[in-house]
Short mmCIF file of C-alpha atoms and ligand atoms in Angstrom, two decimals:
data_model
loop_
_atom_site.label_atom_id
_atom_site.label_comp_id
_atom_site.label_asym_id
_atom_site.label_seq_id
_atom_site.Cartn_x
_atom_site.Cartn_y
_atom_site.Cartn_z
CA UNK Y 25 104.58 84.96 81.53
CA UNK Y 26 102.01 82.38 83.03
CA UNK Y 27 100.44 82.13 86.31
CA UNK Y 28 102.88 80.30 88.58
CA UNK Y 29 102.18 77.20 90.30
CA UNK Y 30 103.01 74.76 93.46
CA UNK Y 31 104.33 72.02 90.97
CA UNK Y 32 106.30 74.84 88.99
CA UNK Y 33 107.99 75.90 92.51
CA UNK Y 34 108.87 72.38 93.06
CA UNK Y 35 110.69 71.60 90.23
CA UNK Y 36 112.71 74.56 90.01
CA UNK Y 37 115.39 72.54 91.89
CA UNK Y 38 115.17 69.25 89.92
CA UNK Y 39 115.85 71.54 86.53
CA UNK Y 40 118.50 73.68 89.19
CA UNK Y 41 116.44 77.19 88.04
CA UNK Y 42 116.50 79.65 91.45
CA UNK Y 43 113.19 80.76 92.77
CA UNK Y 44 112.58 84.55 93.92
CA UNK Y 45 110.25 85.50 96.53
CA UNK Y 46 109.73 88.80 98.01
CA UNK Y 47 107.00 90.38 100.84
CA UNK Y 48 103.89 92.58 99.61
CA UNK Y 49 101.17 94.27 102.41
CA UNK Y 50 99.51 96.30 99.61
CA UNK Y 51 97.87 95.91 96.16
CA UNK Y 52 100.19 98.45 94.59
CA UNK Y 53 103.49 97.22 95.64
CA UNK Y 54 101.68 93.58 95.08
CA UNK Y 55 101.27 94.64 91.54
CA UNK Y 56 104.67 96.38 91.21
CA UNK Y 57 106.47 92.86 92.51
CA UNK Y 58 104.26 91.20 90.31
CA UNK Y 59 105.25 93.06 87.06
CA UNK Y 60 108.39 92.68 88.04
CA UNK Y 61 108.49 89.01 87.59
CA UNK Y 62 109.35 87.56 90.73
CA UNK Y 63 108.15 83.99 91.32
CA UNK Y 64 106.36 84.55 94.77
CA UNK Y 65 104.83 86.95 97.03
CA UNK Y 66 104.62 86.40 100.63
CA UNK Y 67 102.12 88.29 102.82
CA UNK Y 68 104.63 87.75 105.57
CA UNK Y 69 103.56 88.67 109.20
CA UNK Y 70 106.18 90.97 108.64
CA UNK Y 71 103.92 93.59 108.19
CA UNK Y 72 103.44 93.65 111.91
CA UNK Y 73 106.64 95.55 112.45
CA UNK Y 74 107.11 96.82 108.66
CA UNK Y 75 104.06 98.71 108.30
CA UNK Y 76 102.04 98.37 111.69
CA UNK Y 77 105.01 99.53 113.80
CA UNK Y 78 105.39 97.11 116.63
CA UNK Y 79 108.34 96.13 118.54
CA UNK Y 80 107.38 92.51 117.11
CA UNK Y 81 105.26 90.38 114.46
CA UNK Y 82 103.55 88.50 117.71
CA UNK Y 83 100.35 90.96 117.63
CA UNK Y 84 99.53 90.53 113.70
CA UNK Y 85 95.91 88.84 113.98
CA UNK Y 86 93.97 86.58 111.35
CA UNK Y 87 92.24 89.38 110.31
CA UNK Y 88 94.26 91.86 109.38
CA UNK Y 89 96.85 89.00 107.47
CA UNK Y 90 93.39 88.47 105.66
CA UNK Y 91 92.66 91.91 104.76
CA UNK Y 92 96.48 92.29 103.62
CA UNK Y 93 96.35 89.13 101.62
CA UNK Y 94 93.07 90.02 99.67
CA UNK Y 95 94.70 93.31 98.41
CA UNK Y 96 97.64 91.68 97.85
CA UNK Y 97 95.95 88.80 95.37
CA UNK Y 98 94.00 91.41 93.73
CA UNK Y 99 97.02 92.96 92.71
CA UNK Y 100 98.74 89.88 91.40
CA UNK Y 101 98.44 88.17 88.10
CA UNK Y 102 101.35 85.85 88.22
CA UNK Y 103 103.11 84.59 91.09
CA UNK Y 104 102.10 82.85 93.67
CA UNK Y 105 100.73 84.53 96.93
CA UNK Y 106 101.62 82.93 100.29
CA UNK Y 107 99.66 83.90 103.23
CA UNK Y 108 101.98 83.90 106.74
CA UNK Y 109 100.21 82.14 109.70
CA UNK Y 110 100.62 84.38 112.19
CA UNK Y 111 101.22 83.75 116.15
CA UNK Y 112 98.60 81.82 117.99
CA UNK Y 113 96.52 81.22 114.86
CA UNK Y 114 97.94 77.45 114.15
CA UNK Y 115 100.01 76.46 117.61
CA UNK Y 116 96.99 75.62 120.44
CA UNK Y 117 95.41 73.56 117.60
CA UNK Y 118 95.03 71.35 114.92
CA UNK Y 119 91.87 72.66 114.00
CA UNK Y 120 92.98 75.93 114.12
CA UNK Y 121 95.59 75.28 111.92
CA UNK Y 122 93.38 74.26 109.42
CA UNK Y 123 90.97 76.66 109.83
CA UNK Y 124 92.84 79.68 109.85
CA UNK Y 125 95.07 78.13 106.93
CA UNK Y 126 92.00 77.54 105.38
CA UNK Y 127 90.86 81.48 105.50
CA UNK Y 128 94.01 82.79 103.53
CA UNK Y 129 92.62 80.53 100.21
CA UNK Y 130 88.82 80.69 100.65
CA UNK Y 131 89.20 84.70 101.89
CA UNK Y 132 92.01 85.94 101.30
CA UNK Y 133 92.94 84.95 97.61
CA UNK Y 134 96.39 82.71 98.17
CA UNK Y 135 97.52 79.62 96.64
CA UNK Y 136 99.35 78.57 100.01
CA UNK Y 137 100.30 79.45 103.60
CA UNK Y 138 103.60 79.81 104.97
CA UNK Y 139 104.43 78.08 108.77
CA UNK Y 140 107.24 78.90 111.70
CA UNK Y 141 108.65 75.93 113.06
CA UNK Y 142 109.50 72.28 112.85
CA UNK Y 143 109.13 68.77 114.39
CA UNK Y 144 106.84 71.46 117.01
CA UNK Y 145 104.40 72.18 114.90
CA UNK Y 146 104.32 68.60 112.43
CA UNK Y 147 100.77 67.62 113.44
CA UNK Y 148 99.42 70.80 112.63
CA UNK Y 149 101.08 70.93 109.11
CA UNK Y 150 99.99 67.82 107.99
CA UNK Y 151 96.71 68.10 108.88
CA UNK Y 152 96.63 71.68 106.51
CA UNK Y 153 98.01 69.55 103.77
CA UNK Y 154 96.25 66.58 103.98
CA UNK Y 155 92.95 69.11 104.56
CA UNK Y 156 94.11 70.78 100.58
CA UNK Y 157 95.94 73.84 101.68
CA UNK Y 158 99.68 73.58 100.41
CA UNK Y 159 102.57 74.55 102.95
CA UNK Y 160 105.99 76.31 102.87
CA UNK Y 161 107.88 75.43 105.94
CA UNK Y 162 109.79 78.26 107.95
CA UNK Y 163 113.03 77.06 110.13
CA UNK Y 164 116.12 78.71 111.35
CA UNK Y 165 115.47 81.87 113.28
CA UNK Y 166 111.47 82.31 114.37
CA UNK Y 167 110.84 85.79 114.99
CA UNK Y 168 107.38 84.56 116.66
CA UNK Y 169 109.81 82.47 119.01
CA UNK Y 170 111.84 85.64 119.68
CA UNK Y 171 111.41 85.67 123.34
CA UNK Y 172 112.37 82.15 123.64
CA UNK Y 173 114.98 82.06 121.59
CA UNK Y 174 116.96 85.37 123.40
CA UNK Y 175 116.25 87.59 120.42
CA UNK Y 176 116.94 87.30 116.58
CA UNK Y 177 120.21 85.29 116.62
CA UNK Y 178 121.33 82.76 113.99
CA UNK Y 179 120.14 79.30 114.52
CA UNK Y 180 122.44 76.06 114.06
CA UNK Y 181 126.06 77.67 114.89
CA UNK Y 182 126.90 74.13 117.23
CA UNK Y 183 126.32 71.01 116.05
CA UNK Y 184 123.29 70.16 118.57
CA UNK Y 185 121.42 73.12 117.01
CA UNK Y 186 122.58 72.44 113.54
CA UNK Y 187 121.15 68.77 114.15
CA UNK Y 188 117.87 70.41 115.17
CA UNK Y 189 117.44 72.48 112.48
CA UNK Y 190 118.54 69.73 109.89
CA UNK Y 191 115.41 67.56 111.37
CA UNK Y 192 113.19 70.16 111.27
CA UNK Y 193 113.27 70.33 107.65
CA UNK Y 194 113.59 66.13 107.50
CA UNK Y 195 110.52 66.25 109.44
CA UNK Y 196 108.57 69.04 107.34
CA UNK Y 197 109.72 67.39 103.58
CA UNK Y 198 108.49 64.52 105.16
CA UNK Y 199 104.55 65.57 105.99
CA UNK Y 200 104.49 67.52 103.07
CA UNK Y 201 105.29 70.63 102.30
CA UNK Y 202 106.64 71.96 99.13
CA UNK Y 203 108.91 74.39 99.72
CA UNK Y 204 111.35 75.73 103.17
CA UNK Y 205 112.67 79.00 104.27
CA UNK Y 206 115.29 78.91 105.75
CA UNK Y 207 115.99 82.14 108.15
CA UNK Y 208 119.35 83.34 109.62
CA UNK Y 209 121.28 79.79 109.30
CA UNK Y 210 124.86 79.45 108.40
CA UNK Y 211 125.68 78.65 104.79
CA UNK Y 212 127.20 75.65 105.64
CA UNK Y 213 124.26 74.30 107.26
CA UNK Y 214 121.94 75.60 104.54
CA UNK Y 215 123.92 74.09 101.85
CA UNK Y 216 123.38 70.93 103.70
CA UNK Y 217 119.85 71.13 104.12
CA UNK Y 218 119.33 71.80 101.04
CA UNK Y 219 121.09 68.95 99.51
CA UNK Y 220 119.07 66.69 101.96
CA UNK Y 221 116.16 67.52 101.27
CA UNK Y 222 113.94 66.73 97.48
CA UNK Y 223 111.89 69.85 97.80
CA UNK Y 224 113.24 73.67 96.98
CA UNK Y 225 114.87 75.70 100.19
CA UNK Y 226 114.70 79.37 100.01
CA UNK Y 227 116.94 81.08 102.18
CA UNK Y 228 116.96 84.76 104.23
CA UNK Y 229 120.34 84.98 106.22
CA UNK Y 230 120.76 81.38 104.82
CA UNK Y 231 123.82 81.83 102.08
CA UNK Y 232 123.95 81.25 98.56
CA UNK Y 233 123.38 77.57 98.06
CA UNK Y 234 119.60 77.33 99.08
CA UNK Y 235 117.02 77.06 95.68
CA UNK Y 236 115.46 80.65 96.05
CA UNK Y 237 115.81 83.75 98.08
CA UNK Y 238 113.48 86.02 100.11
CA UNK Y 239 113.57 89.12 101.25
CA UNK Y 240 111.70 91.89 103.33
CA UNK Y 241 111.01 94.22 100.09
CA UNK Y 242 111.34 97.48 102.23
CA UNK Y 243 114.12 96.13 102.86
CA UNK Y 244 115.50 95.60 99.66
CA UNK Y 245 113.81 98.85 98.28
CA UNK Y 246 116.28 100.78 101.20
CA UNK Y 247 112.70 102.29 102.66
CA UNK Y 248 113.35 100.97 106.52
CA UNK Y 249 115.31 102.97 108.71
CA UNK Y 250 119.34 101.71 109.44
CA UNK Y 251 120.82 99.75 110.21
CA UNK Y 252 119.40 96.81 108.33
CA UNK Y 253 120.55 93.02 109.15
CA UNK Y 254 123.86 91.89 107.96
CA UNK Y 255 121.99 89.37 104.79
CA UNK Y 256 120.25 92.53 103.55
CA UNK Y 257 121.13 94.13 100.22
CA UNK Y 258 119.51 97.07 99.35
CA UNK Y 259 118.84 97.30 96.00
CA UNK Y 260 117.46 101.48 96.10
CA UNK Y 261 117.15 104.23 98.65
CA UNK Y 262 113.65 104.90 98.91
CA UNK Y 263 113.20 106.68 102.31
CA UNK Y 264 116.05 108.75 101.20
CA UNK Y 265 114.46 109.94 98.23
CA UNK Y 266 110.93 110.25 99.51
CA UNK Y 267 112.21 112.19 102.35
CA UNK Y 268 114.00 114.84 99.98
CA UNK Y 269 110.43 114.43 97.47
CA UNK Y 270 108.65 115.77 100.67
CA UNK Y 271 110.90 118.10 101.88
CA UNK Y 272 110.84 119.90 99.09
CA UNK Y 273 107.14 119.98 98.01
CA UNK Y 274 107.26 121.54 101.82
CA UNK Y 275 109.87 124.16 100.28
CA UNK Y 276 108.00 125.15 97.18
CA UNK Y 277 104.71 124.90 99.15
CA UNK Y 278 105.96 127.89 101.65
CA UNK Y 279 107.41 130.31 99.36
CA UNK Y 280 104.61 130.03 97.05
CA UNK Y 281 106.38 128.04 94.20
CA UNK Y 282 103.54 124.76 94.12
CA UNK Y 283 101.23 125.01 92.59
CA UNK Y 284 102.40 126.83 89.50
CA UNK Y 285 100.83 127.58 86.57
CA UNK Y 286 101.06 123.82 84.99
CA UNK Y 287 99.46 122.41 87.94
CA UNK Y 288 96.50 125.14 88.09
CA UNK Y 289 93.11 124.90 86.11
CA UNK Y 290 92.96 127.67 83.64
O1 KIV V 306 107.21 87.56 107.66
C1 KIV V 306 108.07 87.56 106.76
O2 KIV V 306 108.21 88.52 106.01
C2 KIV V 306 108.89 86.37 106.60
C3 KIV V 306 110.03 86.43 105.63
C4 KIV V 306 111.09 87.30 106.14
C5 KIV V 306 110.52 85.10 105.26
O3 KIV V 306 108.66 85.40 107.26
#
C-alpha cells in the first residue's frame, strides 16, 4: 500500500470507491489504524471528551491538538492525518485560521485540517486554502456549537434546516475544500448532499449514501462507557475485556499466583 493523498481522496467518488476514516490521539493506536488500512486518520478534537474527560470538546487548545497530532503522524505510514481545528483557534480570525491551520502541517506532521461549520466560517476556509493548507469541511451537528444548538441533536429534520445545511456544503465545495463530514444528518438529506456536491462526503450519523465513513474509534473498538449514539457500531468490547484483564491480574496478584515461575528471573 502507498502513502495516501488529497487527489487520491478526491477521486474516490468519481471511480465510486468508499473512503474510511477513523480518530487516533496516540502513536500506537495511530499505528494500529494505520496497519489496518484505513484511508484517513483524524486527530479529531474528540479527544477532549474521549481521552481528556470533559463534559465537552470546547476546552481542547492548539497545543495539545499539536502534541496529539505529532504522535499521531509519527505513527502513520499511510493514510492521511487530519488535524481538527479546535474551538476559538479559527472563528475570531482569518489570520488565526491560517495560522493555527498552518501549525498542524509545519508542527504537527498532517497533510490537512479538518473545520466545523459552513457559510459562518467561508472566509476563514478559503483563506487556509488559498494560504496551501488543504480543508475537510464539517456540517450537520457541531459539537463546538453545542450550546447553541440545544445539545447534540440531528441537524436538517425541516426543510429550512435541511436548506441550511445543503448550502453549507454548496458554499464549502465552492471555496475549496476537498472533502465534507457530514455529522448527525438524515440519510435523505445526506444522500442529497452528496449527489450535489463534486467532492467526496463522509458521513457520522449521516446514512449510507455519503462517499466514506468516520467514526470515534473508541467507539467502534466498544472501549467508551454505554450507551453509545444510535449511528455507532461497535465492532469489539474492549473496556469489557480490559476490565476482566485487570481484574484478574488483581486476583492472581493477591493470592500470590503472578508472578509465577515463567515470569521470574532464574
Ligand atoms: O472530533 C472528532 O472526532 C470528529 C469526528 C467525530 C468527525 O469531528
Amino acid at each position: 500500500m502507498s502513502k495516501i493523498t488529497i487527489p487520491d481522496i478526491i477521486r474516490r467518488k468519481a471511480e465510486g470507491k468508499r473512503i474510511t476514516m477513523l480518530t487516533a490521539y496516540d502513536h500506537l493506536f495511530a499505528r494500529i489504524v494505520d496497519e489496518a488500512g484505513i484511508d484517513i486518520i483524524l486527530v479529531g478534537d474528540s479527544l477532549g471528551t474521549v481521552v481528556q474527560g470533559h463534559t465537552t470538546t470546547l476546552p481542547v487548545t492548539m497545543d495539545e491538538m499539536i502534541y496529539h497530532t505529532r504522535m499521531v503522524s509519527r505513527g502513520v505510514k499511510n493514510a492521511l492525518v487530519v488535524g481538527d481545528m479546535p474551538f476559538l483557534s479559527y472563528q475570531a480570525s482569518v489570520e488565526d485560521g491560517i495560522y493555527n491551520a498552518g501549525r498542524f502541517l509545519k508542527e504537527g506532521g498532517a497533510a490537512a485540517v479538518k473545520v466545523e461549520g459552513g457559510a459562518n466560517v467561508i472566509d476563514k476556509v478559503k483563506a487556509m486554502i488559498s494560504s496551501g493548507i488543504p480543508v475537510i469541511g464539517h456540517i450537520g451537528i457541531l459539537p463546538q456549537s453545542v450550546h447553541q444548538m440545544g445539545g447534540y441533536k440531528v441537524q436538517g429534520k425541516d426543510d429550512a434546516s435541511a436548506e441550511r445545511v445543503l448550502n453549507d456544503a454548496l458554499m464549502l465545495e465552492d471555496a475549496g475544500v476537498f472533502a465534507i463530514v457530514m455529522e448527525g444528518v438524515p440519510e435523505g438529506l445526506a444522500k442529497r448532499i452528496t449527489d450535489s456536491v463534486s467532492i467526496p462526503t463522509i458521513g457520522i450519523g449521516a446514512g449510507i449514501h455519503c462517499v466514506g465513513q468516520v467514526l470515534v474509534l473508541y467507539d467502534l473498538l466498544g472501549l467508551l462507557p454505554q450507551p453509545m449514539p444510535k449511528f455507532v457500531k461497535p465492532y469489539a468490547s474492549l473496556r469489557d475485556q480490559c476490565t476482566e484483564a485487570i481484574r484478574r491480574f488483581k486476583e492472581d496478584v493477591e493470592n500470590g499466583r503472578f508472578p509465577g515461575k515463567e515470569e521470574s528471573y532464574h
